[in-house]
Tab-separated table of C-alpha atoms (C1' of nucleotides) in Angstrom:
chain	number	residue	atom	x	y	z
A	179	MET	CA	29.157	-33.496	-70.941
A	180	ASN	CA	26.422	-34.468	-68.957
A	181	PHE	CA	22.952	-32.753	-68.516
A	182	TRP	CA	20.541	-32.012	-65.643
A	183	LEU	CA	17.202	-30.613	-64.506
A	184	MET	CA	17.674	-28.060	-61.302
A	185	LYS	CA	14.145	-26.739	-59.831
A	186	SER	CA	13.620	-23.464	-58.289
A	187	GLU	CA	10.770	-21.644	-56.681
A	188	PRO	CA	10.441	-18.692	-58.971
A	189	GLU	CA	9.328	-16.464	-55.878
A	190	GLU	CA	12.659	-17.358	-54.595
A	191	PHE	CA	14.943	-17.425	-57.629
A	192	SER	CA	13.409	-17.175	-61.125
A	193	ILE	CA	14.956	-17.316	-64.496
A	194	ASP	CA	14.214	-13.870	-64.999
A	195	ASP	CA	16.725	-13.528	-61.843
A	196	LEU	CA	19.226	-15.696	-63.281
A	197	GLU	CA	19.165	-13.505	-66.515
A	198	ARG	CA	19.655	-10.588	-64.588
A	199	VAL	CA	22.890	-11.788	-62.442
A	200	GLY	CA	24.213	-13.957	-65.006
A	201	SER	CA	25.686	-16.401	-62.591
A	202	GLU	CA	24.335	-17.794	-59.410
A	203	PRO	CA	25.954	-20.175	-56.482
A	204	TRP	CA	23.337	-22.643	-56.008
A	205	ASN	CA	23.512	-22.756	-52.237
A	206	GLY	CA	20.761	-24.314	-50.157
A	207	VAL	CA	21.101	-27.795	-51.498
A	208	ARG	CA	20.719	-29.552	-48.098
A	209	ASN	CA	19.479	-33.146	-49.323
A	210	TYR	CA	22.611	-35.821	-49.900
A	211	GLN	CA	21.551	-37.171	-53.318
A	212	ALA	CA	21.488	-33.767	-55.036
A	213	ARG	CA	24.700	-33.150	-53.141
A	214	ASN	CA	26.196	-36.039	-54.930
A	215	TYR	CA	24.988	-35.369	-58.150
A	216	MET	CA	26.632	-32.008	-57.873
A	217	ARG	CA	29.489	-33.768	-56.534
A	218	ASP	CA	30.188	-36.501	-58.490
A	219	GLY	CA	28.379	-35.820	-61.458
A	220	MET	CA	28.606	-32.208	-62.515
A	221	LYS	CA	31.725	-30.645	-64.576
A	222	ARG	CA	32.290	-27.310	-66.256
A	223	GLY	CA	29.848	-27.195	-69.476
A	224	ASP	CA	27.087	-29.127	-68.075
A	225	ARG	CA	23.759	-28.136	-69.347
A	226	VAL	CA	20.840	-27.330	-66.696
A	227	LEU	CA	17.141	-27.419	-67.425
A	228	PHE	CA	15.789	-24.456	-65.402
A	229	TYR	CA	12.537	-25.872	-63.768
A	230	HIS	CA	10.428	-23.313	-62.151
A	231	SER	CA	8.446	-25.287	-59.035
A	232	ASN	CA	5.858	-24.760	-56.687
A	233	CYS	CA	4.169	-22.164	-58.963
A	234	GLN	CA	1.301	-22.001	-61.727
A	235	PRO	CA	2.243	-23.547	-63.922
A	236	PRO	CA	5.318	-25.627	-62.903
A	237	GLY	CA	7.667	-26.357	-66.127
A	238	ILE	CA	10.859	-25.839	-67.610
A	239	VAL	CA	11.624	-22.486	-68.352
A	240	GLY	CA	15.372	-21.745	-69.647
A	241	ILE	CA	18.634	-23.317	-70.131
A	242	ALA	CA	21.739	-22.923	-68.220
A	243	ARG	CA	25.205	-23.876	-67.633
A	244	ILE	CA	27.476	-25.251	-64.757
A	245	ALA	CA	30.413	-23.134	-64.363
A	246	GLY	CA	32.882	-25.347	-62.627
A	247	LYS	CA	32.843	-28.182	-60.257
A	248	ALA	CA	31.123	-28.538	-56.993
A	249	ARG	CA	32.717	-26.077	-53.995
A	250	PRO	CA	31.767	-25.976	-50.535
A	251	ASP	CA	28.570	-23.977	-49.779
A	252	PRO	CA	29.731	-20.949	-47.355
A	253	THR	CA	26.196	-20.904	-46.096
A	254	GLN	CA	26.817	-23.985	-44.022
A	255	PHE	CA	29.165	-22.094	-41.728
A	256	ASP	CA	27.225	-18.960	-41.242
A	257	PRO	CA	24.519	-18.819	-38.192
A	258	GLU	CA	22.588	-16.311	-39.555
A	259	SER	CA	21.954	-17.994	-42.699
A	260	ASP	CA	18.869	-20.314	-43.195
A	261	TYR	CA	20.935	-22.895	-44.487
A	262	TYR	CA	23.473	-23.283	-41.335
A	263	ASP	CA	24.313	-26.658	-40.347
A	264	PRO	CA	26.032	-26.653	-37.126
A	265	GLY	CA	27.392	-30.082	-37.985
A	266	SER	CA	29.412	-29.163	-40.727
A	267	LYS	CA	33.026	-28.685	-39.925
A	268	PRO	CA	35.325	-26.128	-42.405
A	269	GLU	CA	37.730	-28.869	-42.687
A	270	ASP	CA	35.567	-31.187	-44.163
A	271	PRO	CA	32.245	-29.354	-45.361
A	272	ARG	CA	29.070	-31.544	-45.436
A	273	TRP	CA	27.517	-29.509	-48.378
A	274	LEU	CA	28.709	-28.266	-51.838
A	275	LEU	CA	27.493	-25.856	-54.481
A	276	VAL	CA	27.844	-25.175	-58.103
A	277	ASP	CA	27.696	-21.776	-59.727
A	278	VAL	CA	24.844	-21.972	-62.459
A	279	VAL	CA	25.371	-19.758	-65.459
A	280	PHE	CA	22.621	-18.118	-67.710
A	281	ASP	CA	22.314	-19.247	-70.947
A	282	ARG	CA	18.768	-18.453	-72.549
A	283	ARG	CA	15.187	-18.618	-71.841
A	284	LEU	CA	13.116	-21.234	-73.649
A	285	ARG	CA	11.137	-20.060	-76.690
A	286	ARG	CA	8.269	-20.996	-74.604
A	287	LEU	CA	7.202	-23.071	-71.496
A	288	LEU	CA	7.363	-26.593	-70.987
A	289	SER	CA	4.871	-27.019	-68.631
A	290	LEU	CA	4.449	-30.326	-66.486
A	291	ASP	CA	1.600	-31.036	-68.093
A	292	GLU	CA	2.578	-31.256	-71.497
A	293	LEU	CA	5.803	-32.925	-70.248
A	294	LYS	CA	2.996	-35.579	-68.961
A	295	THR	CA	1.464	-36.178	-72.496
A	296	HIS	CA	5.140	-37.068	-73.426
A	297	ALA	CA	6.028	-39.548	-70.635
A	298	GLU	CA	5.890	-42.331	-72.936
A	299	ALA	CA	8.614	-40.878	-75.457
A	300	LEU	CA	10.668	-39.538	-72.380
A	301	GLY	CA	11.188	-42.346	-70.653
A	302	ASP	CA	12.239	-42.992	-67.190
A	303	PHE	CA	12.369	-39.028	-66.960
A	304	PRO	CA	12.826	-38.250	-63.179
A	305	LEU	CA	10.768	-35.609	-62.910
A	306	LEU	CA	7.964	-37.392	-63.814
A	307	ARG	CA	8.560	-39.945	-61.156
A	308	ARG	CA	5.941	-40.181	-58.890
A	309	GLY	CA	6.935	-38.523	-55.324
A	310	ASN	CA	10.053	-36.996	-56.502
A	311	ARG	CA	11.295	-34.293	-54.565
A	312	LEU	CA	14.820	-33.925	-55.675
A	313	SER	CA	15.892	-30.353	-56.687
A	314	VAL	CA	18.771	-31.892	-58.800
A	315	LEU	CA	18.219	-34.615	-61.420
A	316	PRO	CA	19.909	-36.193	-63.813
A	317	VAL	CA	18.756	-36.046	-67.415
A	318	THR	CA	19.685	-38.243	-70.507
A	319	ALA	CA	21.070	-36.487	-74.005
A	320	GLU	CA	18.350	-38.609	-75.578
A	321	GLN	CA	15.924	-36.717	-73.240
A	322	TRP	CA	17.505	-33.712	-73.496
A	323	ASN	CA	17.427	-33.723	-77.414
A	324	TYR	CA	13.912	-34.579	-77.068
A	325	LEU	CA	12.679	-31.788	-74.799
A	326	ILE	CA	15.074	-29.139	-77.231
A	327	LYS	CA	12.878	-30.623	-80.112
A	328	MET	CA	9.261	-30.280	-78.463
A	329	GLU	CA	10.640	-26.256	-77.614
A	330	LYS	CA	10.536	-25.543	-81.263
A	331	GLN	CA	7.275	-27.418	-81.958
A	332	HIS	CA	4.055	-25.615	-80.887
A	333	GLY	CA	2.813	-26.254	-77.950
A	334	PRO	CA	-0.657	-27.320	-76.869
A	335	ALA	CA	-3.392	-25.161	-77.383
B	108	DG	C1'	-4.589	-25.436	-48.138
B	109	DC	C1'	-4.448	-30.163	-48.672
B	110	DC	C1'	-1.805	-34.135	-48.324
B	111	DA	C1'	1.292	-37.721	-50.895
B	112	DA	C1'	5.739	-39.217	-50.856
B	113	DC	C1'	9.481	-39.368	-48.783
B	114	DG	C1'	13.837	-37.991	-46.140
B	115	DT	C1'	15.624	-37.147	-41.382
B	116	DT	C1'	15.480	-37.796	-36.481
B	117	DG	C1'	15.680	-39.663	-32.025
B	118	DG	C1'	14.204	-43.040	-28.567
B	119	DC	C1'	15.009	-47.431	-27.365
C	47	DG	C1'	19.470	-50.894	-36.314
C	48	DC	C1'	14.355	-50.216	-36.075
C	49	DC	C1'	10.294	-47.253	-36.748
C	50	DA	C1'	7.352	-43.673	-35.163
C	51	DA	C1'	7.136	-38.890	-35.692
C	52	DC	C1'	7.883	-34.795	-37.713
C	53	DG	C1'	9.373	-31.937	-41.375
C	54	DT	C1'	9.674	-30.567	-46.296
C	55	DT	C1'	8.594	-30.594	-51.460
C	56	DG	C1'	5.510	-29.454	-54.481
C	57	DG	C1'	1.353	-30.489	-57.481
C	58	DC	C1'	-3.001	-29.834	-57.097
DNA sequence: GCCAACGTTGGC
DNA sequence: GCCAACGTTGGC
């Protein structure tokens, strides 16, 4: 089993939305590296840290699971979609999605600010890398366990 | 709203 | 294949 962090802007799709719908096709990923993580790295049952980005405060808010292996993202073939890609052929889809299933909310927000204060313990945590903009990031088992321990402790004042 | 970081595009 | 221009992300 692998661990991941996936970003979402809560104004677009929040952990509340995921809890309500239960499962969401993660469409619209149009970055090759993120696609490759989904295609090559994700399997049914993988665990996901659900991260709220571009909001105040940004941070990890919940946990989700991956429902199954990546499949073609239908929005790439829809001319009406913001994610339409006229260069992608149905017989050779360029873009993939995975289905993300709600697991639970965190007991408390693990804010980006707080995560930064644990940068040393987290080691090379991709979210904290300078200039990182990827919406799908790998997380190690050690980082996962550390973050879950953080969740169970009291946060900063 | 600003802007640093960085991916993509397209002219050459 | 280089690289300048441009677009997007996302924290601040």
